[in-house]
PDB file of C-alpha atoms in Angstrom:
ATOM      1  CA  MET A1411     -16.515  -8.905  -1.207  1.00  0.00           C
ATOM      2  CA  SER A1412     -16.593  -5.124  -0.750  1.00  0.00           C
ATOM      3  CA  SER A1413     -13.990  -2.862  -2.279  1.00  0.00           C
ATOM      4  CA  LEU A1414     -11.317  -1.231  -0.159  1.00  0.00           C
ATOM      5  CA  HIS A1415     -12.656   2.080  -1.465  1.00  0.00           C
ATOM      6  CA  ASP A1416     -16.328   1.567  -0.572  1.00  0.00           C
ATOM      7  CA  HIS A1417     -15.869   3.113   2.872  1.00  0.00           C
ATOM      8  CA  GLY A1418     -14.396   6.321   1.449  1.00  0.00           C
ATOM      9  CA  ILE A1419     -17.111   6.583  -1.186  1.00  0.00           C
ATOM     10  CA  PHE A1420     -19.816   6.289   1.453  1.00  0.00           C
ATOM     11  CA  LYS A1421     -18.130   8.447   4.111  1.00  0.00           C
ATOM     12  CA  PHE A1422     -17.054  11.360   1.911  1.00  0.00           C
ATOM     13  CA  PRO A1423     -19.808  11.921  -0.675  1.00  0.00           C
ATOM     14  CA  GLN A1424     -18.960  15.624  -0.994  1.00  0.00           C
ATOM     15  CA  ALA A1425     -15.185  15.245  -1.361  1.00  0.00           C
ATOM     16  CA  GLY A1426     -13.600  15.064  -4.804  1.00  0.00           C
ATOM     17  CA  VAL A1427     -11.086  12.318  -5.589  1.00  0.00           C
ATOM     18  CA  ILE A1428      -7.698  13.562  -6.829  1.00  0.00           C
ATOM     19  CA  ASN A1429      -5.836  10.219  -6.872  1.00  0.00           C
ATOM     20  CA  SER A1430      -7.001   6.682  -6.159  1.00  0.00           C
ATOM     21  CA  SER A1431      -5.625   3.140  -6.067  1.00  0.00           C
ATOM     22  CA  ALA A1432      -8.986   1.763  -7.223  1.00  0.00           C
ATOM     23  CA  ASP A1433      -7.592   0.732 -10.629  1.00  0.00           C
ATOM     24  CA  ARG A1434      -4.581  -1.083  -9.146  1.00  0.00           C
ATOM     25  CA  ARG A1435      -4.277  -4.728  -8.118  1.00  0.00           C
ATOM     26  CA  TRP A1436      -3.409  -3.803  -4.547  1.00  0.00           C
ATOM     27  CA  ARG A1437      -4.308  -6.188  -1.744  1.00  0.00           C
ATOM     28  CA  ASN A1438      -4.948  -5.375   1.899  1.00  0.00           C
ATOM     29  CA  LEU A1439      -4.636  -1.609   1.453  1.00  0.00           C
ATOM     30  CA  GLY A1440      -6.583   1.052  -0.439  1.00  0.00           C
ATOM     31  CA  ALA A1441      -5.520   4.666  -0.859  1.00  0.00           C
ATOM     32  CA  GLU A1442      -7.009   7.871  -2.179  1.00  0.00           C
ATOM     33  CA  VAL A1443      -6.318  11.596  -2.085  1.00  0.00           C
ATOM     34  CA  ARG A1444      -9.410  13.765  -1.655  1.00  0.00           C
ATOM     35  CA  ALA A1445     -10.185  17.475  -1.635  1.00  0.00           C
ATOM     36  CA  HIS A1446     -12.663  18.127   1.164  1.00  0.00           C
ATOM     37  CA  PRO A1447     -15.022  21.094   1.230  1.00  0.00           C
ATOM     38  CA  ALA A1448     -16.068  22.775   4.451  1.00  0.00           C
ATOM     39  CA  CYS A1449     -18.937  20.528   5.512  1.00  0.00           C
ATOM     40  CA  GLU A1450     -20.458  18.161   8.017  1.00  0.00           C
ATOM     41  CA  ILE A1451     -19.984  14.455   7.291  1.00  0.00           C
ATOM     42  CA  PRO A1452     -22.906  12.063   7.888  1.00  0.00           C
ATOM     43  CA  ASP A1453     -22.852   9.649  10.821  1.00  0.00           C
ATOM     44  CA  ILE A1454     -20.892   6.503   9.987  1.00  0.00           C
ATOM     45  CA  CYS A1455     -19.531   3.363  11.593  1.00  0.00           C
ATOM     46  CA  SER A1456     -16.063   2.595  10.267  1.00  0.00           C
ATOM     47  CA  THR A1457     -15.873  -0.646   8.280  1.00  0.00           C
ATOM     48  CA  GLN A1458     -12.122  -0.350   7.598  1.00  0.00           C
ATOM     49  CA  MET A1459      -9.167   0.907   9.567  1.00  0.00           C
ATOM     50  CA  GLU A1460      -8.724   4.451   8.287  1.00  0.00           C
ATOM     51  CA  ILE A1461      -5.489   6.427   8.488  1.00  0.00           C
ATOM     52  CA  THR A1462      -5.801  10.047   7.361  1.00  0.00           C
ATOM     53  CA  LEU A1463      -2.859  12.326   6.566  1.00  0.00           C
ATOM     54  CA  ALA A1464      -3.107  16.008   5.667  1.00  0.00           C
ATOM     55  CA  LEU A1465      -0.771  16.530   2.722  1.00  0.00           C
ATOM     56  CA  LYS A1466      -1.467  20.258   2.763  1.00  0.00           C
ATOM     57  CA  GLY A1467      -2.554  22.250   5.778  1.00  0.00           C
ATOM     58  CA  THR A1468      -4.688  25.365   5.996  1.00  0.00           C
ATOM     59  CA  PRO A1469      -4.138  28.604   7.965  1.00  0.00           C
ATOM     60  CA  SER A1470      -7.122  28.141  10.260  1.00  0.00           C
ATOM     61  CA  GLY A1471      -8.884  24.919   9.240  1.00  0.00           C
ATOM     62  CA  VAL A1472     -10.062  22.636  12.031  1.00  0.00           C
ATOM     63  CA  VAL A1473     -11.585  19.144  12.041  1.00  0.00           C
ATOM     64  CA  HIS A1474     -14.031  18.520  14.876  1.00  0.00           C
ATOM     65  CA  ARG A1475     -15.015  14.867  15.270  1.00  0.00           C
ATOM     66  CA  ARG A1476     -16.602  12.556  17.822  1.00  0.00           C
ATOM     67  CA  GLY A1477     -16.198   8.789  17.780  1.00  0.00           C
ATOM     68  CA  ASP A1478     -17.696   6.445  20.370  1.00  0.00           C
ATOM     69  CA  GLY A1479     -18.344   9.477  22.570  1.00  0.00           C
ATOM     70  CA  ARG A1480     -14.789  10.859  22.397  1.00  0.00           C
ATOM     71  CA  PHE A1481     -14.584  14.426  21.060  1.00  0.00           C
ATOM     72  CA  GLN A1482     -11.477  15.712  19.240  1.00  0.00           C
ATOM     73  CA  SER A1483     -10.750  19.121  17.742  1.00  0.00           C
ATOM     74  CA  THR A1484      -7.648  19.263  15.528  1.00  0.00           C
ATOM     75  CA  ALA A1485      -6.005  22.085  13.584  1.00  0.00           C
ATOM     76  CA  VAL A1486      -5.155  20.894  10.078  1.00  0.00           C
ATOM     77  CA  ARG A1487      -1.450  21.312   9.389  1.00  0.00           C
ATOM     78  CA  SER A1488       0.666  19.597   6.758  1.00  0.00           C
ATOM     79  CA  GLY A1489       1.477  16.194   8.254  1.00  0.00           C
ATOM     80  CA  THR A1490      -1.456  15.974  10.683  1.00  0.00           C
ATOM     81  CA  LEU A1491      -2.500  12.344  11.259  1.00  0.00           C
ATOM     82  CA  TRP A1492      -5.803  10.798  12.387  1.00  0.00           C
ATOM     83  CA  PHE A1493      -6.707   7.152  13.150  1.00  0.00           C
ATOM     84  CA  CYS A1494     -10.209   5.710  13.004  1.00  0.00           C
ATOM     85  CA  PRO A1495     -10.312   1.959  13.789  1.00  0.00           C
ATOM     86  CA  ILE A1496     -12.942  -0.472  12.520  1.00  0.00           C
ATOM     87  CA  GLY A1497     -16.164  -0.422  14.513  1.00  0.00           C
ATOM     88  CA  VAL A1498     -15.887   3.167  15.775  1.00  0.00           C
ATOM     89  CA  GLN A1499     -19.203   5.016  15.467  1.00  0.00           C
ATOM     90  CA  GLU A1500     -18.463   8.570  14.329  1.00  0.00           C
ATOM     91  CA  ASP A1501     -21.619  10.588  14.930  1.00  0.00           C
ATOM     92  CA  SER A1502     -20.134  14.047  14.394  1.00  0.00           C
ATOM     93  CA  ILE A1503     -17.483  15.228  11.916  1.00  0.00           C
ATOM     94  CA  ARG A1504     -17.251  18.900  10.943  1.00  0.00           C
ATOM     95  CA  ILE A1505     -14.648  20.459   8.641  1.00  0.00           C
ATOM     96  CA  THR A1506     -14.493  24.225   9.125  1.00  0.00           C
ATOM     97  CA  GLU A1507     -12.829  25.202   5.838  1.00  0.00           C
ATOM     98  CA  PRO A1508     -11.805  23.491   2.571  1.00  0.00           C
ATOM     99  CA  LEU A1509      -8.944  20.995   2.822  1.00  0.00           C
ATOM    100  CA  PRO A1510      -7.190  20.814  -0.563  1.00  0.00           C
ATOM    101  CA  GLU A1511      -5.258  17.541  -0.296  1.00  0.00           C
ATOM    102  CA  ILE A1512      -5.976  14.802   2.232  1.00  0.00           C
ATOM    103  CA  LEU A1513      -4.630  11.235   1.947  1.00  0.00           C
ATOM    104  CA  HIS A1514      -6.794   8.366   3.221  1.00  0.00           C
ATOM    105  CA  LEU A1515      -5.466   4.815   3.691  1.00  0.00           C
ATOM    106  CA  TYR A1516      -7.857   1.909   4.323  1.00  0.00           C
ATOM    107  CA  LEU A1517      -6.864  -1.402   5.923  1.00  0.00           C
ATOM    108  CA  PRO A1518      -9.411  -4.271   6.064  1.00  0.00           C
ATOM    109  CA  GLU A1519     -10.192  -6.287   9.177  1.00  0.00           C
ATOM    110  CA  HIS A1520      -8.681  -9.522   7.814  1.00  0.00           C
ATOM    111  CA  GLN A1521      -5.296  -7.791   7.573  1.00  0.00           C
ATOM    112  CA  PHE A1522      -5.282  -7.490  11.361  1.00  0.00           C
ATOM    113  CA  ALA A1523      -6.621 -10.998  11.886  1.00  0.00           C
ATOM    114  CA  THR A1524      -3.672 -12.531  10.015  1.00  0.00           C
ATOM    115  CA  ALA A1525      -1.261 -10.655  12.293  1.00  0.00           C
ATOM    116  CA  GLY A1526      -2.549 -12.884  15.092  1.00  0.00           C
ATOM    117  CA  GLU A1527       0.054 -15.471  14.121  1.00  0.00           C
ATOM    118  CA  LEU A1528       2.634 -13.231  15.830  1.00  0.00           C
ATOM    119  CA  THR A1529       0.720 -12.708  19.047  1.00  0.00           C
ATOM    120  CA  SER A1530      -0.263 -14.719  22.062  1.00  0.00           C
ATOM    121  CA  GLN A1531      -3.919 -13.698  21.627  1.00  0.00           C
ATOM    122  CA  PRO A1532      -6.365 -12.693  18.852  1.00  0.00           C
ATOM    123  CA  VAL A1533      -5.970  -9.138  17.514  1.00  0.00           C
ATOM    124  CA  ALA A1534      -8.259  -6.766  15.628  1.00  0.00           C
ATOM    125  CA  SER A1535      -8.318  -3.219  14.300  1.00  0.00           C
ATOM    126  CA  GLY A1536     -10.737  -2.357  17.097  1.00  0.00           C
ATOM    127  CA  ASP A1537      -7.888  -2.814  19.594  1.00  0.00           C
ATOM    128  CA  ILE A1538      -6.297   0.373  18.225  1.00  0.00           C
ATOM    129  CA  ALA A1539      -7.123   3.737  19.804  1.00  0.00           C
ATOM    130  CA  TYR A1540      -9.263   6.434  18.143  1.00  0.00           C
ATOM    131  CA  LEU A1541      -6.675   9.219  17.851  1.00  0.00           C
ATOM    132  CA  ALA A1542      -6.179  12.669  16.349  1.00  0.00           C
ATOM    133  CA  ASP A1543      -3.006  14.705  15.775  1.00  0.00           C
ATOM    134  CA  VAL A1544      -0.879  11.558  16.081  1.00  0.00           C
ATOM    135  CA  ALA A1545       2.870  12.209  16.422  1.00  0.00           C
ATOM    136  CA  ASP A1546       4.250   9.261  14.450  1.00  0.00           C
ATOM    137  CA  GLU A1547       6.837   9.911  11.752  1.00  0.00           C
ATOM    138  CA  PHE A1548       7.022   6.239  10.805  1.00  0.00           C
ATOM    139  CA  VAL A1549       3.334   6.177   9.844  1.00  0.00           C
ATOM    140  CA  ARG A1550       3.795   9.407   7.886  1.00  0.00           C
ATOM    141  CA  GLN A1551       6.685   7.901   5.923  1.00  0.00           C
ATOM    142  CA  VAL A1552       4.683   4.761   5.097  1.00  0.00           C
ATOM    143  CA  CYS A1553       1.799   6.978   3.941  1.00  0.00           C
ATOM    144  CA  MET A1554       4.141   8.983   1.708  1.00  0.00           C
ATOM    145  CA  ARG A1555       5.627   5.817   0.181  1.00  0.00           C
ATOM    146  CA  VAL A1556       2.124   4.555  -0.612  1.00  0.00           C
ATOM    147  CA  LEU A1557       1.301   7.953  -2.123  1.00  0.00           C
ATOM    148  CA  GLN A1558       4.440   7.808  -4.268  1.00  0.00           C
ATOM    149  CA  GLU A1559       3.461   4.369  -5.573  1.00  0.00           C
ATOM    150  CA  MET A1560      -0.076   5.565  -6.305  1.00  0.00           C
ATOM    151  CA  ARG A1561       1.231   8.524  -8.302  1.00  0.00           C
ATOM    152  CA  HIS A1562       4.155   6.745  -9.986  1.00  0.00           C
ATOM    153  CA  GLU A1563       3.418   3.064 -10.565  1.00  0.00           C
ATOM    154  CA  THR A1564       6.303   0.601 -10.426  1.00  0.00           C
ATOM    155  CA  ALA A1565       6.607  -2.884 -11.884  1.00  0.00           C
ATOM    156  CA  ALA A1566       5.831  -4.602  -8.579  1.00  0.00           C
ATOM    157  CA  GLY A1567       3.784  -1.995  -6.785  1.00  0.00           C
ATOM    158  CA  ASP A1568       1.251  -4.586  -5.682  1.00  0.00           C
ATOM    159  CA  LEU A1569       3.972  -6.471  -3.789  1.00  0.00           C
ATOM    160  CA  LEU A1570       5.412  -3.266  -2.362  1.00  0.00           C
ATOM    161  CA  VAL A1571       2.033  -2.109  -1.047  1.00  0.00           C
ATOM    162  CA  GLU A1572       1.360  -5.555   0.412  1.00  0.00           C
ATOM    163  CA  GLN A1573       4.668  -5.332   2.304  1.00  0.00           C
ATOM    164  CA  LEU A1574       3.852  -1.802   3.485  1.00  0.00           C
ATOM    165  CA  SER A1575       0.387  -2.836   4.646  1.00  0.00           C
ATOM    166  CA  MET A1576       1.876  -5.671   6.713  1.00  0.00           C
ATOM    167  CA  THR A1577       4.501  -3.363   8.236  1.00  0.00           C
ATOM    168  CA  LEU A1578       1.893  -0.715   9.006  1.00  0.00           C
ATOM    169  CA  THR A1579      -0.472  -3.255  10.590  1.00  0.00           C
ATOM    170  CA  LEU A1580       2.201  -4.586  12.930  1.00  0.00           C
ATOM    171  CA  HIS A1581       3.288  -1.071  13.870  1.00  0.00           C
ATOM    172  CA  LEU A1582      -0.260   0.004  14.710  1.00  0.00           C
ATOM    173  CA  LEU A1583      -0.887  -3.091  16.815  1.00  0.00           C
ATOM    174  CA  SER A1584       2.455  -2.802  18.588  1.00  0.00           C
ATOM    175  CA  ARG A1585       2.195   0.884  19.425  1.00  0.00           C
ATOM    176  CA  TYR A1586      -1.504   1.704  19.671  1.00  0.00           C
ATOM    177  CA  SER A1587      -3.203  -1.382  21.095  1.00  0.00           C
ATOM    178  CA  GLY A1588      -2.948  -3.372  24.298  1.00  0.00           C
ATOM    179  CA  ASN A1589      -1.736  -6.484  22.463  1.00  0.00           C
ATOM    180  CA  GLY A1590       1.962  -7.240  22.622  1.00  0.00           C
ATOM    181  CA  LEU A1591       3.315  -8.827  19.453  1.00  0.00           C
ATOM    182  CA  ILE A1592       5.235 -11.935  20.444  1.00  0.00           C
ATOM    183  CA  GLU A1593       7.163 -13.463  17.563  1.00  0.00           C
ATOM    184  CA  SER A1594       7.588 -17.200  17.429  1.00  0.00           C
ATOM    185  CA  SER A1595      11.064 -18.327  18.370  1.00  0.00           C
ATOM    186  CA  THR A1596      10.744 -21.221  15.950  1.00  0.00           C
ATOM    187  CA  GLU A1597      10.711 -18.936  12.869  1.00  0.00           C
ATOM    188  CA  VAL A1598      13.779 -18.402  10.751  1.00  0.00           C
ATOM    189  CA  ASN A1599      14.978 -14.846  11.441  1.00  0.00           C
ATOM    190  CA  GLY A1600      18.069 -14.778   9.216  1.00  0.00           C
ATOM    191  CA  ALA A1601      18.519 -15.004   5.465  1.00  0.00           C
ATOM    192  CA  LEU A1602      16.689 -17.563   3.367  1.00  0.00           C
ATOM    193  CA  SER A1603      18.603 -20.792   2.987  1.00  0.00           C
ATOM    194  CA  PRO A1604      19.929 -21.463  -0.531  1.00  0.00           C
ATOM    195  CA  VAL A1605      17.224 -24.104  -1.085  1.00  0.00           C
ATOM    196  CA  ARG A1606      14.391 -21.754  -0.067  1.00  0.00           C
ATOM    197  CA  ARG A1607      15.925 -18.849  -1.976  1.00  0.00           C
ATOM    198  CA  ASN A1608      16.214 -20.837  -5.206  1.00  0.00           C
ATOM    199  CA  ARG A1609      12.683 -22.170  -4.807  1.00  0.00           C
ATOM    200  CA  VAL A1610      11.317 -18.617  -4.523  1.00  0.00           C
ATOM    201  CA  ILE A1611      13.419 -17.331  -7.433  1.00  0.00           C
ATOM    202  CA  ASP A1612      12.243 -20.178  -9.665  1.00  0.00           C
ATOM    203  CA  TYR A1613       8.638 -19.481  -8.705  1.00  0.00           C
ATOM    204  CA  VAL A1614       9.007 -15.778  -9.515  1.00  0.00           C
ATOM    205  CA  GLU A1615      10.512 -16.548 -12.932  1.00  0.00           C
ATOM    206  CA  GLU A1616       7.690 -18.944 -13.752  1.00  0.00           C
ATOM    207  CA  ASN A1617       5.043 -16.402 -12.739  1.00  0.00           C
ATOM    208  CA  LEU A1618       6.414 -13.004 -13.795  1.00  0.00           C
ATOM    209  CA  GLU A1619       3.388 -12.419 -16.034  1.00  0.00           C
ATOM    210  CA  ALA A1620       0.931 -13.312 -13.263  1.00  0.00           C
ATOM    211  CA  ASP A1621      -0.103 -11.455 -10.138  1.00  0.00           C
ATOM    212  CA  LEU A1622       2.252 -12.303  -7.285  1.00  0.00           C
ATOM    213  CA  THR A1623       1.679 -11.806  -3.568  1.00  0.00           C
ATOM    214  CA  VAL A1624       3.975 -11.774  -0.574  1.00  0.00           C
ATOM    215  CA  ALA A1625       1.725 -14.412   0.962  1.00  0.00           C
ATOM    216  CA  GLU A1626       2.237 -16.912  -1.867  1.00  0.00           C
ATOM    217  CA  LEU A1627       6.003 -16.288  -2.050  1.00  0.00           C
ATOM    218  CA  ALA A1628       6.190 -16.816   1.696  1.00  0.00           C
ATOM    219  CA  GLU A1629       4.291 -20.076   1.272  1.00  0.00           C
ATOM    220  CA  VAL A1630       6.809 -21.213  -1.355  1.00  0.00           C
ATOM    221  CA  ALA A1631       9.578 -20.429   1.143  1.00  0.00           C
ATOM    222  CA  CYS A1632       7.666 -22.163   3.969  1.00  0.00           C
ATOM    223  CA  LEU A1633       7.744 -19.030   6.142  1.00  0.00           C
ATOM    224  CA  SER A1634       5.095 -16.742   7.574  1.00  0.00           C
ATOM    225  CA  ARG A1635       4.556 -13.686   5.404  1.00  0.00           C
ATOM    226  CA  TYR A1636       5.620 -11.468   8.313  1.00  0.00           C
ATOM    227  CA  HIS A1637       9.090 -13.050   8.380  1.00  0.00           C
ATOM    228  CA  PHE A1638       9.524 -13.746   4.680  1.00  0.00           C
ATOM    229  CA  ALA A1639      10.256 -10.193   3.438  1.00  0.00           C
ATOM    230  CA  ARG A1640      13.185  -9.560   5.778  1.00  0.00           C
ATOM    231  CA  SER A1641      14.609 -13.067   5.211  1.00  0.00           C
ATOM    232  CA  PHE A1642      14.368 -12.526   1.448  1.00  0.00           C
ATOM    233  CA  LYS A1643      16.153  -9.171   1.659  1.00  0.00           C
ATOM    234  CA  ALA A1644      18.856 -10.622   3.898  1.00  0.00           C
ATOM    235  CA  ALA A1645      19.511 -13.292   1.257  1.00  0.00           C
ATOM    236  CA  LEU A1646      19.321 -11.203  -1.936  1.00  0.00           C
ATOM    237  CA  GLY A1647      19.939  -7.626  -0.821  1.00  0.00           C
ATOM    238  CA  GLN A1648      16.571  -6.556  -2.265  1.00  0.00           C
ATOM    239  CA  SER A1649      13.029  -6.612  -0.981  1.00  0.00           C
ATOM    240  CA  PRO A1650      10.624  -8.974  -2.797  1.00  0.00           C
ATOM    241  CA  SER A1651       8.983  -6.018  -4.548  1.00  0.00           C
ATOM    242  CA  GLU A1652      12.327  -4.605  -5.721  1.00  0.00           C
ATOM    243  CA  TYR A1653      13.424  -7.986  -7.038  1.00  0.00           C
ATOM    244  CA  VAL A1654      10.166  -8.663  -8.893  1.00  0.00           C
ATOM    245  CA  ALA A1655      10.088  -5.114 -10.296  1.00  0.00           C
ATOM    246  CA  ASN A1656      13.574  -5.504 -11.774  1.00  0.00           C
ATOM    247  CA  ARG A1657      12.740  -8.904 -13.251  1.00  0.00           C
ATOM    248  CA  ARG A1658       9.524  -7.576 -14.845  1.00  0.00           C
ATOM    249  CA  LEU A1659      11.303  -4.608 -16.400  1.00  0.00           C
ATOM    250  CA  LEU A1660      13.929  -6.965 -17.843  1.00  0.00           C
ATOM    251  CA  LEU A1661      11.038  -9.030 -19.185  1.00  0.00           C
ATOM    252  CA  GLY A1662       9.672  -5.853 -20.756  1.00  0.00           C
ATOM    253  CA  GLN A1663      12.989  -5.250 -22.509  1.00  0.00           C
ATOM    254  CA  LYS A1664      12.933  -8.775 -23.900  1.00  0.00           C
ATOM    255  CA  LEU A1665       9.326  -8.490 -25.075  1.00  0.00           C
ATOM    256  CA  LEU A1666      10.059  -5.187 -26.828  1.00  0.00           C
ATOM    257  CA  GLU A1667      12.360  -7.073 -29.175  1.00  0.00           C
ATOM    258  CA  ASP A1668       9.304  -8.843 -30.610  1.00  0.00           C
ATOM    259  CA  PRO A1669       7.801  -6.396 -33.166  1.00  0.00           C
ATOM    260  CA  THR A1670       4.500  -8.299 -33.237  1.00  0.00           C
ATOM    261  CA  LEU A1671       3.688  -7.295 -29.648  1.00  0.00           C
ATOM    262  CA  SER A1672       1.990  -3.944 -29.019  1.00  0.00           C
ATOM    263  CA  LEU A1673       3.180  -1.697 -26.212  1.00  0.00           C
ATOM    264  CA  ALA A1674      -0.183  -2.106 -24.501  1.00  0.00           C
ATOM    265  CA  GLU A1675       0.154  -5.911 -24.550  1.00  0.00           C
ATOM    266  CA  ILE A1676       3.690  -5.721 -23.154  1.00  0.00           C
ATOM    267  CA  ALA A1677       2.517  -3.384 -20.386  1.00  0.00           C
ATOM    268  CA  PHE A1678      -0.208  -5.850 -19.440  1.00  0.00           C
ATOM    269  CA  ARG A1679       2.152  -8.830 -19.476  1.00  0.00           C
ATOM    270  CA  CYS A1680       4.510  -6.912 -17.168  1.00  0.00           C
ATOM    271  CA  ARG A1681       1.515  -6.363 -14.831  1.00  0.00           C
ATOM    272  CA  PHE A1682       1.099  -2.599 -15.248  1.00  0.00           C
ATOM    273  CA  SER A1683      -2.322  -0.974 -15.055  1.00  0.00           C
ATOM    274  CA  SER A1684      -1.755   0.970 -18.284  1.00  0.00           C
ATOM    275  CA  GLN A1685       0.636   1.497 -21.169  1.00  0.00           C
ATOM    276  CA  ALA A1686       1.407   4.991 -19.855  1.00  0.00           C
ATOM    277  CA  ALA A1687       2.394   3.651 -16.431  1.00  0.00           C
ATOM    278  CA  PHE A1688       4.662   1.062 -18.079  1.00  0.00           C
ATOM    279  CA  GLY A1689       6.270   3.791 -20.185  1.00  0.00           C
ATOM    280  CA  ARG A1690       7.062   5.973 -17.188  1.00  0.00           C
ATOM    281  CA  ALA A1691       8.487   3.090 -15.150  1.00  0.00           C
ATOM    282  CA  PHE A1692      10.509   1.811 -18.106  1.00  0.00           C
ATOM    283  CA  ARG A1693      11.998   5.262 -18.640  1.00  0.00           C
ATOM    284  CA  ARG A1694      12.985   5.523 -14.976  1.00  0.00           C
ATOM    285  CA  HIS A1695      14.698   2.129 -15.298  1.00  0.00           C
ATOM    286  CA  THR A1696      16.443   2.500 -18.670  1.00  0.00           C
ATOM    287  CA  GLY A1697      16.512   6.233 -19.392  1.00  0.00           C
ATOM    288  CA  MET A1698      14.298   5.924 -22.467  1.00  0.00           C
ATOM    289  CA  TYR A1699      10.678   5.227 -23.313  1.00  0.00           C
ATOM    290  CA  PRO A1700       9.678   1.749 -24.596  1.00  0.00           C
ATOM    291  CA  GLY A1701       9.088   2.971 -28.147  1.00  0.00           C
ATOM    292  CA  ASP A1702      12.537   4.562 -28.306  1.00  0.00           C
ATOM    293  CA  TYR A1703      14.118   1.421 -26.852  1.00  0.00           C
ATOM    294  CA  ARG A1704      12.361  -0.741 -29.465  1.00  0.00           C
ATOM    295  CA  ARG A1705      13.491   1.490 -32.346  1.00  0.00           C
ATOM    296  CA  ARG A1706      17.058   1.524 -31.088  1.00  0.00           C
ATOM    297  CA  ARG A1707      17.111  -2.278 -30.720  1.00  0.00           C
ATOM    298  CA  SER A1708      15.695  -2.770 -34.219  1.00  0.00           C
TER     299      SER A1708
END
């Protein structure tokens, strides 16, 4: 199975990577920030749905591109958005001057296929239009939340990004394709029932030290993953990612009371990508770094 970052590596060989989600356990969405030189990009057929956001604009920079015969010329301002769906053949991309900070999000085809459970017909990334200079503040805000998670890892960032990828997929299909999303009237649209809620909570507690996904929590609740997150929040007042993050940080506090465990081991058991990321998240949660917390408790 190819990496979510393979497309960016192949498409932008001249662009340096500033930040990347490659070392995270994210599912269904990859992200990276690149610095692009003035250049021409080789011909490429998109293998992932690509959303591009200019984090910093330039005074006179322009991106000229042609995909499936459609030519677009776009001034690069802070907040400029581009979409390139899967299967679009881009045979001409020219960047007129260096672009210092560009965010790229990548969504795989199977993410769109699973959204078909909410529609009356099959859906795919290719249903979405090839667009430049998109005026969509919702997409910008999702991009910025993904960027924040990439720069400042949280205790359940994998769940958060999975939720964001689902939300973004449905938004793109609803607004930029010809497929209308028709939700099943048989789904539960309110809060989780007490039985379902307790079943999910028990499952989370039993698996705090393992990778968790929205899909498997939804399966425990016997709901589709597209309905589970809002039903969970209606029942507990927190999103699944917020709930799991809080439980993992409380687990971290408990583990810190065991002097035989190293900080690196505790970080791993709380599902962080590094000890440093655990330290920063723990400090945001408690006001002190793990080492200071351990010394104070001892």
